[in-house]
Coordinates of C-alpha atoms and ligand atoms in Angstrom, one line a residue:
X969 CA 78.3 124.9 96.4
X970 CA 77.7 121.7 98.5
X971 CA 80.6 119.7 99.8
X972 CA 81.4 116.9 97.3
X973 CA 81.3 113.2 98.5
X974 CA 85.0 112.8 97.7
X975 CA 88.2 114.7 97.0
X976 CA 89.3 112.0 94.6
X977 CA 87.0 109.5 92.9
X978 CA 88.7 106.7 91.1
X979 CA 86.7 104.8 88.4
X980 CA 88.1 101.3 88.0
X981 CA 89.6 99.4 90.9
X982 CA 91.7 97.1 88.8
X983 CA 95.5 96.9 88.9
X984 CA 96.1 100.7 88.4
X985 CA 93.0 102.1 90.1
X986 CA 93.5 99.9 93.2
X987 CA 97.2 100.9 93.3
X988 CA 96.4 104.6 93.2
X989 CA 93.8 104.2 96.0
X990 CA 96.5 102.4 98.1
X991 CA 99.0 105.2 97.3
X992 CA 96.5 107.8 98.6
X993 CA 96.0 106.0 102.0
X994 CA 96.9 108.1 104.9
X995 CA 96.8 111.4 103.0
X996 CA 94.3 114.0 104.1
X997 CA 92.0 113.2 101.2
X998 CA 88.6 111.5 101.0
X999 CA 88.9 108.8 98.3
X1000 CA 86.3 106.7 96.6
X1001 CA 86.8 103.7 94.2
X1002 CA 84.0 102.5 91.9
X1003 CA 84.7 99.0 90.5
X1004 CA 82.3 97.0 88.4
X1005 CA 83.6 93.5 89.2
X1006 CA 84.5 92.1 92.6
X1007 CA 87.8 90.4 93.0
X1008 CA 86.2 87.0 93.4
X1009 CA 84.2 87.3 90.2
X1010 CA 85.6 84.9 87.6
X1011 CA 85.1 87.6 85.0
X1012 CA 87.2 90.3 86.8
X1013 CA 89.2 91.6 83.8
X1014 CA 92.2 93.0 85.7
X1015 CA 93.1 90.4 88.3
X1016 CA 93.0 87.4 85.9
X1017 CA 95.2 84.5 84.8
X1018 CA 98.0 86.6 83.2
X1019 CA 101.4 86.8 84.7
X1020 CA 103.0 90.3 84.6
X1021 CA 106.7 91.2 84.4
X1022 CA 107.1 93.9 87.1
X1023 CA 110.0 96.2 86.4
X1024 CA 112.4 97.1 89.2
X1025 CA 110.7 100.5 89.5
X1026 CA 107.4 98.7 90.1
X1027 CA 108.9 96.7 93.0
X1028 CA 110.1 99.9 94.5
X1029 CA 106.6 101.4 94.2
X1030 CA 105.1 98.3 95.9
X1031 CA 107.7 98.7 98.6
X1032 CA 106.6 102.3 99.1
X1033 CA 103.0 101.1 99.3
X1034 CA 104.2 98.7 102.1
X1035 CA 102.9 95.7 100.0
X1036 CA 106.0 94.2 98.4
X1037 CA 106.6 91.7 101.2
X1038 CA 103.1 90.4 100.8
X1039 CA 103.5 90.1 97.0
X1040 CA 106.9 88.3 97.3
X1041 CA 105.5 85.9 99.9
X1042 CA 102.8 84.8 97.5
X1043 CA 105.3 84.3 94.6
X1044 CA 107.5 86.7 92.7
X1045 CA 110.1 85.1 90.4
X1046 CA 113.2 87.3 89.8
X1047 CA 114.3 88.1 86.3
X1048 CA 118.1 88.2 86.6
X1049 CA 118.8 87.7 82.9
X1050 CA 117.1 88.8 79.7
X1051 CA 117.9 87.1 76.4
X1052 CA 116.6 88.5 73.1
X1053 CA 116.8 86.3 70.0
X1054 CA 115.6 86.2 66.5
X1055 CA 114.4 82.7 65.6
X1056 CA 116.5 81.1 62.8
X1057 CA 118.9 84.1 62.7
X1058 CA 122.2 85.0 64.3
X1059 CA 121.2 88.2 66.2
X1060 CA 121.1 87.9 70.0
X1061 CA 121.5 90.1 73.0
X1062 CA 122.0 89.2 76.6
X1063 CA 121.4 91.4 79.6
X1064 CA 122.6 90.5 83.2
X1065 CA 121.0 92.3 86.1
X1066 CA 124.2 91.9 88.3
X1067 CA 126.1 94.0 85.7
X1068 CA 123.7 96.8 86.2
X1069 CA 124.0 96.8 90.0
X1070 CA 120.6 95.3 90.8
X1071 CA 119.6 91.8 92.0
X1072 CA 116.9 91.6 89.3
X1073 CA 115.6 93.6 86.3
X1074 CA 112.2 92.8 87.7
X1075 CA 109.9 90.1 88.9
X1076 CA 107.1 87.9 87.4
X1077 CA 104.0 88.0 89.5
X1078 CA 100.5 86.7 88.7
X1079 CA 97.9 89.4 88.3
X1080 CA 95.7 87.5 90.7
X1081 CA 98.4 87.7 93.4
X1082 CA 98.4 91.5 93.1
X1083 CA 94.6 91.5 93.5
X1084 CA 94.9 89.3 96.6
X1085 CA 97.3 91.9 98.1
X1086 CA 95.7 95.2 96.9
X1087 CA 92.1 94.1 97.8
X1088 CA 92.6 93.8 101.6
X1089 CA 94.9 96.8 101.7
X1090 CA 92.0 98.9 100.1
X1091 CA 89.4 97.4 102.4
X1092 CA 91.5 98.4 105.5
X1093 CA 92.2 102.0 104.4
X1094 CA 90.3 104.4 106.7
X1095 CA 90.1 107.2 104.1
X1096 CA 89.0 105.0 101.1
X1097 CA 85.4 103.9 100.3
X1098 CA 85.1 101.0 97.9
X1099 CA 81.9 100.8 95.8
X1100 CA 81.8 97.4 94.3
X1101 CA 80.0 96.0 92.3
X1102 CA 79.1 99.4 90.9
X1103 CA 79.3 100.6 87.3
X1104 CA 79.7 104.1 86.0
X1105 CA 77.0 105.0 83.4
X1106 CA 77.2 108.8 83.2
X1107 CA 79.7 111.6 84.0
X1108 CA 79.3 115.4 84.1
X1109 CA 82.2 117.8 84.7
X1110 CA 80.6 121.1 85.6
X1111 CA 80.3 123.7 88.3
X1112 CA 83.8 122.9 89.7
X1113 CA 82.8 119.3 90.4
X1114 CA 82.7 115.9 88.7
X1115 CA 79.3 114.2 89.1
X1116 CA 79.1 110.5 88.3
X1117 CA 76.1 108.3 87.8
X1118 CA 76.6 104.8 89.2
X1119 CA 74.5 101.6 88.8
X1120 CA 74.7 99.3 91.8
X1121 CA 72.7 96.1 92.7
X1122 CA 70.7 98.4 95.1
X1123 CA 69.8 100.9 92.3
X1124 CA 71.2 104.0 90.7
X1125 CA 73.0 106.7 92.7
X1126 CA 75.2 109.8 92.1
X1127 CA 78.6 110.5 93.5
X1128 CA 80.5 113.7 93.3
X1129 CA 84.2 114.6 93.6
X1130 CA 86.7 117.4 93.1
X1131 CA 88.8 115.1 91.0
X1132 CA 87.7 112.2 88.9
X1133 CA 90.4 109.6 87.9
X1134 CA 89.6 107.3 84.9
X1135 CA 91.4 104.0 85.6
X1136 CA 88.8 101.9 83.8
X1137 CA 91.0 100.3 81.2
X1138 CA 91.4 100.2 77.5
X1139 CA 87.7 100.7 76.7
X1140 CA 87.3 103.4 79.3
X1141 CA 83.7 104.5 79.6
X1142 CA 84.7 107.6 81.5
X1143 CA 87.1 108.7 78.8
X1144 CA 84.3 108.3 76.2
X1145 CA 81.7 110.0 78.4
X1146 CA 84.1 113.0 78.8
X1147 CA 84.6 113.2 75.1
X1148 CA 88.3 112.4 75.1
X1149 CA 89.2 110.8 71.8
X1150 CA 91.8 108.2 71.1
X1151 CA 94.5 107.2 68.6
X1152 CA 94.3 103.5 67.8
X1153 CA 96.7 101.1 66.1
X1154 CA 95.4 97.6 65.3
X1155 CA 98.4 95.3 65.0
X1156 CA 96.2 92.5 63.7
X1157 CA 97.7 90.3 66.3
X1158 CA 96.4 88.3 69.3
X1159 CA 98.4 86.9 72.1
X1160 CA 98.0 83.3 73.3
X1161 CA 98.8 83.1 77.0
X1162 CA 99.5 79.9 78.9
X1163 CA 101.7 78.6 81.6
X1164 CA 104.0 75.9 80.2
X1165 CA 106.4 73.4 81.7
X1166 CA 109.7 72.6 80.1
X1167 CA 112.5 70.1 80.8
X1168 CA 115.2 72.7 81.5
X1169 CA 115.5 75.1 84.5
X1170 CA 114.8 78.7 83.6
X1171 CA 117.8 80.1 85.4
X1172 CA 115.8 83.2 86.2
X1173 CA 116.0 84.2 82.5
X1174 CA 113.2 85.9 80.6
X1175 CA 113.3 85.2 76.8
X1176 CA 112.1 87.7 74.2
X1177 CA 112.1 85.8 70.9
X1178 CA 111.1 87.1 67.5
X1179 CA 109.5 84.8 65.0
X1180 CA 108.0 85.4 61.5
X1181 CA 104.4 85.3 63.0
X1182 CA 105.1 87.7 65.8
X1183 CA 107.0 88.0 69.1
X1184 CA 107.1 85.3 71.8
X1185 CA 107.9 86.0 75.4
X1186 CA 108.8 83.4 78.0
X1187 CA 108.8 84.6 81.6
X1188 CA 110.2 82.5 84.5
X1189 CA 107.6 81.6 87.1
X1190 CA 108.1 81.1 90.8
X1191 CA 105.7 78.1 91.0
X1192 CA 108.1 75.3 90.4
X1193 CA 111.7 74.6 89.5
X1194 CA 113.1 75.8 92.9
X1195 CA 113.1 73.8 96.0
X1196 CA 112.2 75.2 99.5
X1197 CA 116.0 75.6 100.1
X1198 CA 116.3 77.8 97.0
X1199 CA 118.2 75.1 95.0
X1200 CA 117.1 74.2 91.5
X1201 CA 115.1 71.1 91.1
X1202 CA 115.9 68.9 88.1
X1203 CA 112.3 68.2 87.2
X1204 CA 112.0 71.1 84.8
X1205 CA 110.3 74.4 85.5
X1206 CA 107.4 76.6 84.7
X1207 CA 107.1 79.6 82.5
X1208 CA 104.5 82.1 81.5
X1209 CA 104.2 82.1 77.7
X1210 CA 102.9 85.1 75.6
X1211 CA 102.8 84.0 72.0
X1212 CA 101.7 86.5 69.4
X1213 CA 100.0 85.5 66.1
X1214 CA 97.5 86.8 63.6
X1215 CA 94.1 86.6 65.3
X1216 CA 92.7 83.6 63.4
X1217 CA 95.9 81.6 64.0
X1218 CA 95.9 82.5 67.7
X1219 CA 92.4 81.2 68.0
X1220 CA 93.3 78.0 66.2
X1221 CA 96.3 77.4 68.4
X1222 CA 94.5 78.0 71.6
X1223 CA 91.8 75.5 70.5
X1224 CA 94.3 72.7 69.8
X1225 CA 94.5 69.7 72.1
X1226 CA 97.5 69.8 74.4
X1227 CA 99.6 67.5 72.3
X1228 CA 98.9 69.5 69.2
X1229 CA 99.7 72.8 71.0
X1230 CA 103.0 71.5 72.4
X1231 CA 104.0 70.2 68.9
X1232 CA 103.3 73.6 67.4
X1233 CA 105.2 75.4 70.2
X1234 CA 108.4 73.3 70.4
X1235 CA 110.1 74.5 67.2
X1236 CA 109.8 78.2 68.2
X1237 CA 111.0 77.9 71.8
X1238 CA 114.6 78.9 72.6
X1239 CA 116.8 75.8 72.8
X1240 CA 117.8 76.7 76.4
X1241 CA 114.2 75.8 77.5
X1242 CA 114.6 72.2 76.4
X1243 CA 111.6 70.0 75.7
X1244 CA 108.1 71.5 76.3
X1245 CA 106.3 68.9 78.5
X1246 CA 102.9 70.5 79.4
X1247 CA 100.7 73.5 78.8
X1248 CA 98.0 74.9 81.1
X1249 CA 94.7 76.6 80.1
X1250 CA 95.2 78.9 77.1
X1251 CA 93.7 82.4 76.9
X1252 CA 93.6 84.7 73.8
X1253 CA 93.9 88.5 74.1
X1254 CA 93.5 90.8 71.0
X1255 CA 96.4 93.3 70.8
X1256 CA 96.5 96.9 69.8
X1257 CA 97.8 100.3 70.9
X1258 CA 95.3 102.8 72.2
X1259 CA 96.4 106.3 73.3
X1260 CA 94.0 108.9 74.8
X1261 CA 94.3 112.2 73.0
X1262 CA 94.5 114.0 76.4
X1263 CA 95.7 112.8 79.8
X1264 CA 93.9 115.5 81.8
X1265 CA 90.8 117.7 81.5
X1266 CA 89.5 120.1 84.1
X1267 CA 88.5 117.8 87.1
X1268 CA 89.7 114.7 85.2
X1269 CA 92.9 112.6 85.1
X1270 CA 93.2 109.5 82.9
X1271 CA 95.7 106.9 84.0
X1272 CA 96.8 103.3 83.2
X1273 CA 95.3 101.5 80.2
X1274 CA 92.6 104.1 79.9
X1275 CA 95.4 106.6 79.0
X1276 CA 97.7 104.2 77.1
X1277 CA 97.2 100.6 76.2
X1278 CA 100.4 98.9 74.8
X1279 CA 101.3 95.7 73.0
X1280 CA 102.5 93.3 75.8
X1281 CA 105.7 92.4 73.9
X1282 CA 107.9 94.5 76.2
X1283 CA 105.8 93.9 79.3
X1284 CA 105.5 97.6 80.0
X1285 CA 101.8 98.4 80.3
X1286 CA 101.2 98.0 84.0
X1287 CA 104.7 99.3 84.8
X1288 CA 103.9 102.5 82.9
X1289 CA 100.5 102.7 84.7
X1290 CA 102.2 102.3 88.1
X1291 CA 104.5 105.2 87.3
X1292 CA 101.3 107.2 86.5
X1293 CA 100.1 106.3 90.0
X1294 CA 103.4 107.3 91.7
X1295 CA 103.5 110.7 89.9
X1296 CA 99.8 111.5 90.4
X1297 CA 100.0 110.5 94.1
X1298 CA 103.0 112.7 94.6
X1299 CA 101.3 115.7 92.9
X1300 CA 98.1 115.1 94.9
X1301 CA 100.1 114.8 98.1
X1302 CA 101.8 118.1 97.4
X1303 CA 98.4 119.7 96.7
X1304 CA 96.9 118.3 99.9
X1305 CA 99.9 119.7 101.8
X1306 CA 99.1 123.2 100.7
X1307 CA 95.4 122.9 100.8
X1308 CA 95.1 123.2 97.0
X1309 CA 92.1 121.8 95.1
X1310 CA 93.2 118.3 93.8
X1311 CA 91.1 118.8 90.6
X1312 CA 92.5 122.3 89.8
X1313 CA 93.9 122.8 86.3
X1314 CA 97.4 123.7 87.6
X1315 CA 97.7 120.5 89.7
X1316 CA 96.6 118.3 86.8
X1317 CA 98.8 120.1 84.2
X1318 CA 101.8 119.5 86.5
X1319 CA 100.9 115.8 86.5
X1320 CA 100.4 115.7 82.7
X1321 CA 103.7 117.4 82.0
X1322 CA 105.6 115.1 84.2
X1323 CA 104.2 111.9 82.6
X1324 CA 104.4 113.0 79.0
X1325 CA 108.0 112.0 78.2
X1326 CA 107.9 108.5 79.9
X1327 CA 104.5 107.7 78.2
X1328 CA 105.7 108.8 74.7
X1329 CA 109.1 107.0 75.0
X1330 CA 107.7 103.7 76.3
X1331 CA 104.8 103.7 73.7
X1332 CA 107.2 104.5 70.8
X1333 CA 109.7 101.9 71.9
X1334 CA 107.0 99.2 72.3
X1335 CA 105.5 100.1 68.9
X1336 CA 108.9 100.0 67.2
X1337 CA 109.6 96.6 68.7
X1338 CA 106.4 95.2 67.4
X1339 CA 106.9 96.6 63.9
X1340 CA 110.6 95.7 63.5
X1341 CA 110.3 92.3 65.0
X1342 CA 107.1 91.2 63.2
X1343 CA 108.6 91.9 59.8
X1344 CA 110.4 89.1 58.1
X1345 CA 111.4 90.9 54.9
X1346 CA 115.1 90.3 54.3
X1347 CA 116.5 93.9 54.6
X1348 CA 114.5 94.5 57.8
X1349 CA 115.5 91.1 59.2
X1350 CA 119.2 91.8 58.4
X1351 CA 119.1 95.3 60.0
X1352 CA 117.4 93.9 63.0
X1353 CA 120.0 91.2 63.5
X1354 CA 122.9 93.6 63.0
X1355 CA 121.1 95.8 65.6
X1356 CA 120.9 93.0 68.2
X1357 CA 124.6 92.1 67.7
X1358 CA 125.6 95.8 68.0
X1359 CA 123.5 96.0 71.2
X1360 CA 125.3 92.9 72.6
X1361 CA 128.7 94.4 71.9
X1362 CA 128.1 98.0 73.1
X1363 CA 127.7 98.3 76.9
X1364 CA 126.5 102.0 76.9
X1365 CA 123.6 101.0 74.6
X1366 CA 122.9 98.1 76.9
X1367 CA 122.8 100.4 79.9
X1368 CA 120.2 102.6 78.3
X1369 CA 118.1 99.5 77.4
X1370 CA 118.5 98.1 80.9
X1371 CA 117.4 101.4 82.6
X1372 CA 114.3 101.5 80.4
X1373 CA 113.5 97.8 81.2
X1374 CA 113.8 98.6 84.9
X1375 CA 111.6 101.7 84.6
X1376 CA 114.4 103.9 85.8
X1377 CA 114.7 106.4 83.0
X1378 CA 113.8 110.1 83.3
X1379 CA 112.8 112.1 86.5
X1380 CA 111.5 109.6 89.0
X1381 CA 108.6 110.0 91.5
X1382 CA 109.5 109.5 95.2
X1383 CA 107.7 106.1 95.2
X1384 CA 110.1 104.7 92.7
X1385 CA 112.7 105.3 95.3
X1386 CA 110.6 103.3 97.8
X1387 CA 109.5 106.6 99.6
X1388 CA 105.9 107.7 100.4
X1389 CA 104.4 110.2 98.0
X1390 CA 104.1 113.1 100.5
X1391 CA 107.2 115.3 100.9
X1392 CA 106.0 118.5 102.5
X1393 CA 104.7 121.7 100.9
X1394 CA 107.3 122.4 98.2
X1395 CA 105.8 122.1 94.7
X1396 CA 106.4 119.1 92.4
X1397 CA 107.7 119.8 88.8
Ligands
FAD2460 C1 98.5 89.3 77.5 C2 99.0 90.5 78.3 C3 100.2 90.4 79.0 C4 100.6 91.5 79.7 N1 101.8 91.5 80.3 C5 102.3 92.6 81.0 C6 103.6 92.6 81.7 O1 104.3 91.6 81.6 N2 104.0 93.7 82.3 C7 103.2 94.8 82.3 O2 103.6 95.8 82.9 N3 102.0 94.9 81.7 C8 101.5 93.8 81.0 N4 100.3 93.8 80.4 C9 99.5 95.0 80.5 C10 98.7 95.1 81.8 O3 97.9 94.0 82.0 C11 97.8 96.3 81.8 O4 98.6 97.5 81.6 C12 97.0 96.5 83.1 O5 96.0 95.5 83.2 C13 96.3 97.9 83.1 O6 95.6 98.0 84.3 P1 94.3 99.1 84.4 O7 93.9 99.0 85.9 O8 94.7 100.3 83.8 O9 93.2 98.5 83.5 P2 92.3 97.1 83.6 O10 93.3 96.1 84.1 O11 91.6 97.0 82.3 O12 91.3 97.4 84.8 C14 90.2 98.3 84.6 C15 89.2 98.1 85.7 O13 88.1 99.0 85.5 C16 86.9 98.4 85.8 N5 85.9 99.1 85.0 C17 85.8 99.2 83.6 N6 84.7 99.9 83.3 C18 84.1 100.3 84.4 C19 83.0 101.1 84.7 N7 82.2 101.6 83.7 N8 82.6 101.3 86.0 C20 83.4 100.7 87.0 N9 84.5 100.0 86.8 C21 84.8 99.7 85.5 C22 87.2 96.9 85.3 O14 86.3 96.0 85.9 C23 88.6 96.7 85.7 O15 88.7 96.2 87.0 C24 99.8 92.7 79.7 C25 98.6 92.8 79.0 C26 98.2 91.6 78.3 C27 96.9 91.7 77.6

């Protein structure tokens, strides 16, 4: 059998694929990344205008990658408080990071900022080849190898690898070409995303608010509201808004002029935000849950949105994908340490077993949030409010919620502790 081009070939150099490639830097593995859209392409679907809430665990993973300082220098707003409310009802829950022994539950970072940090890190990695623009059009998993047909501006070519990693997002072509089915839930909701400015400082607080049309999230941004000396400015502040609605209503709201949009938004904002003064460009994203029926096949691992796409209500999609990255990198580092084949069934099964619980828990939690908090029937609304109150009064329950919000539940990969993935020859779980 001829020597394959790569040990690991990652399809999709978006948030999750690029993070995996960075995690494999410095390991004795030849790594290829195939990405359809360059970073500077306005239509790049991963590094776009959205702001992401990165959990504490994700900060630790970026630290392990040696990239957190660069991310923080470009703007990462700490989330020190989380407030969950139900519009027009009494239920409310408050979480304080300091009470859980961390400086912040997480940080809000623009997806574009992550691209600006991951891109150069990839380009500088000696063991990583970046094929971009290049689009995968065919896959064959046979003869102990993965063979991939790729279209580039220079023509068609074939790449081979011992392990193929599908990190090509919700509509994963690789998943489809490998015959891995999906379970899909259409929430019949779309999210309107915009940066907004309000009259009151955000106080490093993220708001999760439930309204009859669907959930609304307000994430504090680092762009304004804080002076160079770290003191609050009194000129208001900026937030990233994620406002969920039935699809037609989301399209209508996004198309309103700014005054109309602000008038529609004001009544549903938490009163702590004050008056809404301005809104930036609006974007609409259709929402659903997609779960791949298998996370691994011989010679194939599926990670990130290609494996599990979640509703953004709890801000967990990329965080979950990054923990896929940390676990897969650790399993591959251990395999490389013993000279094992990275695409061998035993190696991939170890990865799949490790990730199963976190994936199922986070997916089920997010789905339950969407269902319970998008339902305004009286018994459901009353139970929900009682639940929020109970949560507010019961510290042990809050601890569980906080650990999940920080991405610290279950057995954690080394990178979540800020350590590199390689830890010598002993086997991973
Ligand atoms: C409105 C909204 C808000 C969100 N907020 C949060 C949040 O606060 N916190 C959080 O953790 N998550 C959040 N998420 C989820 C997060 O954005 C996703 O989980 C994340 O983008 C997944 O990254 P990915 O790399 O797996 O997939 P993608 O981001 O979809 O990247 C896939 C990449 O693969 C490339 N590609 C696709 N097909 C091919 C092909 N055939 N050949 C080559 N390349 C290909 C694409 O060009 C792209 O670069 C949010 C999502 C939405 C929609």
